[in-house]
Amino acid sequence: MIVLTLSLITLLNLFLQSSILPYLSIFGVVPNTALLIIISIGLYKGRIYGGIMGLIIGIIQDILFSPVLGINSFIYFFIGYVVGLTQNKLSKDNILIPILFSILGTVFYNFAYYVFMFFLSHDIPFLYFLKDVLTIEIIYNIVLCIPIYKIFSKIFVVPKIRFGSR
């Protein structure tokens, strides 16, 4: 059941990122919903699911969108695994946790992608990257992380049955 749910989420995200979200870009920056999904899965399901989903989503994005294979899959795997390490250590009710992880994940993803592209001789101006892409994407991801996290809380949290006094 969980594999089917994660497969549907991956396909829906792929559809959104390739067809709808490019029309919602601000200054040419599109939100990274794949990163937010990987962070949510890592927080709710742990390091194994977070890492595997990061690897799968990253490979799909590398094949479809990236000029170099393996960069997105490596970065997403690392983020999903590290976020999944905190599964039982943080409260899932606190809304600041996904906001903090979306900020840290966006910064790490963009800097790691920039470093990989720099060493592969793809010229990206650093000030443009820092000023335009990173700041707008952080704000965009913060706005989107709350509804995505709430959707995943409805999918993955099993309600507790209480008997007796309230």
XYZ file of N, CA and C in Angstrom:
498
model
N 0.825 -1.194 0.000
C 0.000 0.000 0.000
C 0.870 1.259 0.000
N 1.920 1.246 0.811
C 2.795 2.418 0.901
C 3.546 2.642 -0.409
N 3.921 1.549 -1.084
C 4.642 1.675 -2.351
C 3.737 2.288 -3.411
N 2.478 1.887 -3.438
C 1.521 2.445 -4.392
C 1.306 3.934 -4.118
N 1.161 4.295 -2.864
C 0.973 5.696 -2.492
C 2.171 6.535 -2.903
N 3.377 6.057 -2.613
C 4.573 6.803 -2.976
C 4.762 6.882 -4.486
N 4.368 5.849 -5.202
C 4.443 5.878 -6.667
C 3.491 6.923 -7.242
N 2.287 6.976 -6.717
C 1.321 7.976 -7.183
C 1.793 9.393 -6.859
N 2.375 9.576 -5.695
C 2.907 10.885 -5.314
C 4.041 11.293 -6.249
N 4.910 10.353 -6.586
C 6.023 10.635 -7.494
C 5.510 11.012 -8.881
N 4.537 10.288 -9.392
C 3.977 10.599 -10.709
C 3.254 11.946 -10.709
N 2.517 12.241 -9.649
C 1.833 13.520 -9.552
C 2.839 14.673 -9.494
N 3.902 14.490 -8.735
C 4.942 15.517 -8.655
C 5.623 15.714 -10.001
N 5.906 14.633 -10.693
C 6.522 14.730 -12.014
C 5.617 15.508 -12.978
N 4.334 15.219 -12.930
C 3.384 15.943 -13.768
C 3.360 17.427 -13.413
N 3.302 17.740 -12.114
C 3.266 19.143 -11.686
C 4.526 19.898 -12.093
N 5.696 19.285 -11.867
C 6.949 19.980 -12.151
C 7.215 20.141 -13.640
N 6.668 19.270 -14.451
C 6.955 19.381 -15.879
C 5.897 20.159 -16.643
N 4.684 20.275 -16.102
C 3.644 20.913 -16.906
C 3.023 22.156 -16.271
N 2.779 22.171 -14.982
C 2.046 23.274 -14.358
C 2.975 24.291 -13.704
N 3.934 23.840 -12.915
C 4.789 24.760 -12.171
C 5.645 25.695 -13.023
N 6.074 25.316 -14.230
C 6.807 26.306 -15.045
C 5.995 27.557 -15.366
N 4.677 27.451 -15.371
C 3.834 28.620 -15.605
C 3.673 29.479 -14.349
N 4.058 28.956 -13.196
C 3.972 29.701 -11.940
C 5.333 30.204 -11.476
N 6.264 30.316 -12.387
C 7.614 30.737 -12.010
C 7.643 32.225 -11.686
N 8.500 32.580 -10.751
C 8.742 33.970 -10.378
C 10.184 34.280 -10.734
N 10.382 35.216 -11.647
C 11.712 35.580 -12.156
C 12.463 34.359 -12.685
N 11.743 33.430 -13.260
C 12.355 32.239 -13.832
C 12.661 31.146 -12.821
N 12.243 31.319 -11.576
C 12.512 30.328 -10.528
C 11.234 29.551 -10.249
N 11.357 28.238 -10.295
C 10.234 27.328 -10.062
C 10.446 26.669 -8.696
N 9.380 26.455 -7.911
C 9.568 25.791 -6.617
C 10.025 24.348 -6.801
N 10.773 23.866 -5.839
C 11.293 22.507 -5.883
C 10.386 21.613 -5.035
N 9.277 21.190 -5.612
C 8.332 20.367 -4.870
C 8.885 18.975 -4.584
N 9.780 18.497 -5.428
C 10.395 17.189 -5.179
C 11.170 17.213 -3.871
N 11.889 18.289 -3.619
C 12.637 18.426 -2.377
C 11.694 18.433 -1.175
N 10.587 19.140 -1.284
C 9.629 19.206 -0.182
C 8.970 17.855 0.070
N 8.714 17.099 -0.983
C 8.139 15.762 -0.832
C 9.141 14.821 -0.173
N 10.391 14.901 -0.579
C 11.424 14.041 0.014
C 11.614 14.379 1.491
N 11.591 15.654 1.838
C 11.717 16.056 3.241
C 10.531 15.528 4.042
N 9.324 15.646 3.520
C 8.140 15.154 4.238
C 8.183 13.645 4.418
N 8.578 12.928 3.380
C 8.676 11.470 3.490
C 9.763 11.087 4.492
N 10.879 11.766 4.462
C 11.944 11.493 5.429
C 11.499 11.740 6.861
N 10.746 12.810 7.089
C 10.272 13.105 8.446
C 9.248 12.087 8.932
N 8.376 11.633 8.037
C 7.321 10.717 8.465
C 7.701 9.247 8.392
N 8.474 8.846 7.393
C 8.746 7.428 7.196
C 10.167 7.001 7.532
N 11.082 7.937 7.746
C 12.425 7.561 8.162
C 13.450 7.604 7.052
N 14.666 7.197 7.422
C 15.816 7.355 6.528
C 15.777 6.428 5.315
N 15.250 5.217 5.463
C 15.208 4.284 4.345
C 14.266 4.801 3.252
N 13.028 5.110 3.649
C 12.070 5.628 2.666
C 12.518 6.983 2.118
N 13.037 7.850 2.980
C 13.508 9.152 2.522
C 14.636 9.036 1.518
N 15.599 8.163 1.801
C 16.717 7.971 0.880
C 16.299 7.334 -0.433
N 15.457 6.310 -0.358
C 15.021 5.624 -1.577
C 14.162 6.541 -2.442
N 13.249 7.274 -1.808
C 12.424 8.205 -2.593
C 13.281 9.319 -3.187
N 14.267 9.784 -2.445
C 15.180 10.788 -2.991
C 15.926 10.253 -4.194
N 16.376 9.019 -4.105
C 17.092 8.401 -5.217
C 16.188 8.223 -6.442
N 14.975 7.745 -6.233
C 14.051 7.510 -7.347
C 13.639 8.826 -8.008
N 13.218 9.794 -7.205
C 12.807 11.083 -7.766
C 13.991 11.764 -8.440
N 15.168 11.652 -7.838
C 16.358 12.259 -8.432
C 16.733 11.643 -9.761
N 16.645 10.325 -9.871
C 16.957 9.660 -11.148
C 15.970 10.083 -12.227
N 14.690 10.146 -11.865
C 13.688 10.578 -12.839
C 13.962 12.014 -13.289
N 14.277 12.891 -12.348
C 14.577 14.275 -12.720
C 15.856 14.377 -13.537
N 16.855 13.570 -13.210
C 18.096 13.580 -13.991
C 17.841 13.162 -15.435
N 17.048 12.131 -15.612
C 16.773 11.642 -16.961
C 15.989 12.674 -17.763
N 15.018 13.317 -17.133
C 14.138 14.215 -17.874
C 14.640 15.649 -18.003
N 15.282 16.181 -16.952
C 15.547 17.615 -16.921
C 17.012 18.015 -16.841
N 17.881 17.164 -16.368
C 19.251 17.571 -16.063
C 20.199 17.280 -17.222
N 21.192 18.141 -17.403
C 22.193 17.859 -18.447
C 23.180 16.769 -18.040
N 23.248 16.462 -16.743
C 24.194 15.463 -16.235
C 23.427 14.459 -15.377
N 23.634 13.166 -15.617
C 22.944 12.138 -14.841
C 23.620 11.909 -13.495
N 22.823 11.790 -12.450
C 23.326 11.397 -11.153
C 23.413 12.499 -10.118
N 23.396 13.747 -10.523
C 23.564 14.833 -9.554
C 22.332 14.962 -8.666
N 21.160 15.075 -9.276
C 19.939 15.194 -8.480
C 19.702 13.967 -7.620
N 19.947 12.797 -8.163
C 19.706 11.581 -7.385
C 20.620 11.505 -6.172
N 21.875 11.906 -6.324
C 22.792 11.892 -5.186
C 22.368 12.904 -4.128
N 22.050 14.125 -4.555
C 21.690 15.176 -3.599
C 20.380 14.839 -2.898
N 19.378 14.411 -3.652
C 18.093 14.052 -3.039
C 18.220 12.848 -2.109
N 19.034 11.868 -2.499
C 19.258 10.715 -1.618
C 19.858 11.173 -0.293
N 20.860 12.002 -0.362
C 21.526 12.483 0.845
C 20.555 13.267 1.727
N 19.775 14.159 1.135
C 18.825 14.957 1.916
C 17.759 14.055 2.537
N 17.196 13.134 1.764
C 16.172 12.231 2.300
C 16.692 11.359 3.421
N 17.927 10.881 3.279
C 18.510 10.028 4.312
C 18.774 10.829 5.587
N 19.370 12.009 5.463
C 19.703 12.818 6.646
C 18.441 13.296 7.352
N 17.446 13.736 6.612
C 16.189 14.152 7.236
C 15.518 12.950 7.892
N 15.584 11.794 7.278
C 14.992 10.586 7.848
C 15.646 10.138 9.138
N 16.889 10.536 9.361
C 17.551 10.210 10.629
C 16.866 10.869 11.815
N 16.135 11.944 11.574
C 15.470 12.670 12.657
C 14.026 12.223 12.871
N 13.624 11.127 12.262
C 12.223 10.694 12.286
C 11.656 10.602 13.705
N 12.310 9.926 14.595
C 11.782 9.722 15.943
C 12.318 10.724 16.955
N 13.109 11.678 16.513
C 13.732 12.627 17.427
C 13.023 13.972 17.479
N 12.176 14.267 16.495
C 11.505 15.563 16.422
C 9.998 15.378 16.448
N 9.310 16.394 16.967
C 7.857 16.373 17.003
C 7.302 16.661 15.614
N 6.392 15.832 15.178
C 5.795 16.032 13.862
C 4.654 17.037 13.898
N 4.232 17.452 15.101
C 3.151 18.420 15.230
C 3.638 19.858 15.075
N 4.915 20.095 15.288
C 5.475 21.436 15.204
C 5.673 21.820 13.742
N 5.007 22.874 13.301
C 5.062 23.285 11.896
C 6.393 23.943 11.545
N 7.175 24.336 12.542
C 8.478 24.942 12.267
C 9.504 23.921 11.784
N 9.303 22.652 12.099
C 10.244 21.611 11.685
C 10.306 21.494 10.157
N 9.176 21.351 9.436
C 9.298 21.292 7.975
C 9.780 22.603 7.359
N 9.447 23.728 7.979
C 9.942 25.015 7.466
C 11.457 25.068 7.584
N 11.988 24.679 8.740
C 13.436 24.675 8.940
C 14.127 23.724 7.968
N 13.577 22.515 7.815
C 14.182 21.551 6.893
C 14.053 21.987 5.434
N 12.974 22.686 5.099
C 12.860 23.156 3.713
C 13.875 24.258 3.433
N 14.146 25.114 4.399
C 15.185 26.139 4.222
C 16.553 25.487 4.099
N 16.880 24.613 5.040
C 18.187 23.951 5.010
C 18.334 23.068 3.770
N 17.279 22.347 3.404
C 17.333 21.491 2.233
C 17.488 22.276 0.944
N 16.805 23.408 0.837
C 16.915 24.242 -0.358
C 18.321 24.817 -0.482
N 18.865 25.306 0.633
C 20.224 25.852 0.604
C 21.228 24.759 0.249
N 21.118 23.595 0.894
C 22.058 22.515 0.609
C 21.933 22.039 -0.832
N 20.698 21.839 -1.304
C 20.498 21.367 -2.669
C 21.117 22.330 -3.673
N 20.832 23.601 -3.538
C 21.315 24.575 -4.518
C 22.831 24.734 -4.472
N 23.419 24.748 -3.271
C 24.875 24.854 -3.199
C 25.558 23.594 -3.726
N 25.018 22.432 -3.397
C 25.609 21.192 -3.906
C 25.471 21.111 -5.423
N 24.325 21.506 -5.950
C 24.133 21.506 -7.400
C 25.092 22.488 -8.062
N 25.266 23.663 -7.454
C 26.193 24.657 -7.997
C 27.625 24.119 -8.010
N 28.042 23.471 -6.925
C 29.407 22.934 -6.842
C 29.618 21.841 -7.885
N 28.637 20.926 -8.008
C 28.765 19.883 -9.026
C 28.868 20.493 -10.425
N 28.014 21.450 -10.724
C 28.037 22.068 -12.046
C 29.324 22.875 -12.270
N 29.847 23.485 -11.216
C 31.101 24.225 -11.346
C 32.237 23.286 -11.729
N 32.324 22.146 -11.061
C 33.398 21.200 -11.351
C 33.190 20.453 -12.672
N 31.965 20.468 -13.179
C 31.713 19.873 -14.491
C 31.770 20.920 -15.607
N 32.315 22.088 -15.296
C 32.572 23.184 -16.242
C 31.305 23.793 -16.835
N 30.216 23.780 -16.077
C 29.016 24.501 -16.484
C 29.056 25.847 -15.788
N 29.073 26.917 -16.547
C 29.252 28.250 -15.988
C 27.912 28.809 -15.504
N 27.800 28.979 -14.185
C 26.641 29.614 -13.568
C 27.183 30.781 -12.749
N 26.768 32.013 -13.037
C 27.258 33.159 -12.253
C 26.823 33.044 -10.797
N 27.782 33.108 -9.876
C 27.493 32.863 -8.465
C 26.579 33.927 -7.872
N 26.789 35.202 -8.178
C 25.942 36.249 -7.604
C 24.501 36.133 -8.106
N 24.323 35.809 -9.358
C 22.977 35.578 -9.883
C 22.329 34.410 -9.153
N 23.100 33.348 -8.982
C 22.608 32.157 -8.289
C 22.208 32.494 -6.856
N 23.072 33.219 -6.150
C 22.835 33.520 -4.740
C 21.693 34.507 -4.560
N 21.699 35.549 -5.352
C 20.729 36.625 -5.169
C 19.359 36.265 -5.725
N 19.320 35.775 -6.926
C 18.034 35.563 -7.584
C 17.454 34.184 -7.318
N 18.200 33.170 -7.625
C 17.662 31.812 -7.564
C 17.448 31.357 -6.126
N 18.458 31.452 -5.293
C 18.377 30.887 -3.945
C 17.348 31.603 -3.078
N 17.350 32.922 -3.064
C 16.418 33.631 -2.186
C 14.964 33.425 -2.614
N 14.705 33.486 -3.907
C 13.326 33.295 -4.367
C 12.874 31.856 -4.133
N 13.762 30.900 -4.365
C 13.375 29.499 -4.167
C 13.154 29.183 -2.696
N 13.917 29.786 -1.799
C 13.686 29.573 -0.365
C 12.304 30.076 0.026
N 11.959 31.267 -0.411
C 10.640 31.827 -0.085
C 9.525 30.973 -0.700
N 9.710 30.588 -1.933
C 8.728 29.749 -2.622
C 8.542 28.416 -1.893
N 9.644 27.788 -1.483
C 9.561 26.488 -0.813
C 8.968 26.606 0.588
N 9.229 27.718 1.281
C 8.624 27.909 2.601
C 7.110 27.999 2.479
N 6.642 28.732 1.481
C 5.200 28.879 1.283
C 4.552 27.535 0.945
N 5.226 26.721 0.132
C 4.648 25.444 -0.285
C 4.875 24.297 0.689
N 5.844 24.433 1.597
C 6.150 23.298 2.477
C 5.031 23.032 3.473
N 4.324 24.053 3.888
C 3.264 23.858 4.880
C 2.111 23.028 4.316
N 1.533 23.381 3.146
C 0.458 22.503 2.646
C 0.926 21.100 2.268
N 2.133 20.986 1.729
C 2.637 19.649 1.380
C 2.826 18.813 2.635
N 3.362 19.409 3.699
C 3.563 18.690 4.959
C 2.220 18.286 5.568
N 1.222 19.148 5.473
C -0.104 18.822 6.001
C -0.750 17.669 5.216
N -0.549 17.652 3.902
C -1.077 16.550 3.089
C -0.428 15.234 3.500
N 0.894 15.258 3.714
C 1.583 14.037 4.121
C 1.202 13.625 5.536
N 0.853 14.576 6.390
C 0.401 14.188 7.730
C -0.930 13.463 7.650
N -1.774 13.821 6.707
C -3.044 13.115 6.520
C -2.822 11.727 5.921
N -1.794 11.582 5.084
C -1.536 10.295 4.432
C -0.855 9.310 5.386
N 0.151 9.761 6.136
C 1.012 8.841 6.867
C 0.732 8.716 8.364
N -0.010 9.620 8.964
C -0.259 9.534 10.399
C -1.539 8.752 10.628
N -1.421 7.694 11.412
C -2.570 6.863 11.759
C -3.213 7.463 13.003
N -4.519 7.745 12.959
C -5.161 8.327 14.138
C -5.178 7.335 15.296
N -5.001 7.877 16.489
C -4.996 7.038 17.689
C -6.406 6.952 18.249
N -6.777 5.749 18.648
C -8.083 5.536 19.246
C -7.919 5.600 20.751
N -8.709 6.457 21.368
C -8.629 6.610 22.820
C -9.950 6.154 23.439
N -9.841 5.362 24.484
C -11.010 4.921 25.214
C -10.934 5.508 26.609
N -12.059 5.793 27.164
C -12.083 6.297 28.527
C -12.194 7.805 28.551
N -11.576 8.408 29.576
C -11.679 9.848 29.773
C -10.863 10.611 28.746
N -11.274 11.840 28.519
C -10.598 12.678 27.536
C -9.543 13.415 28.213
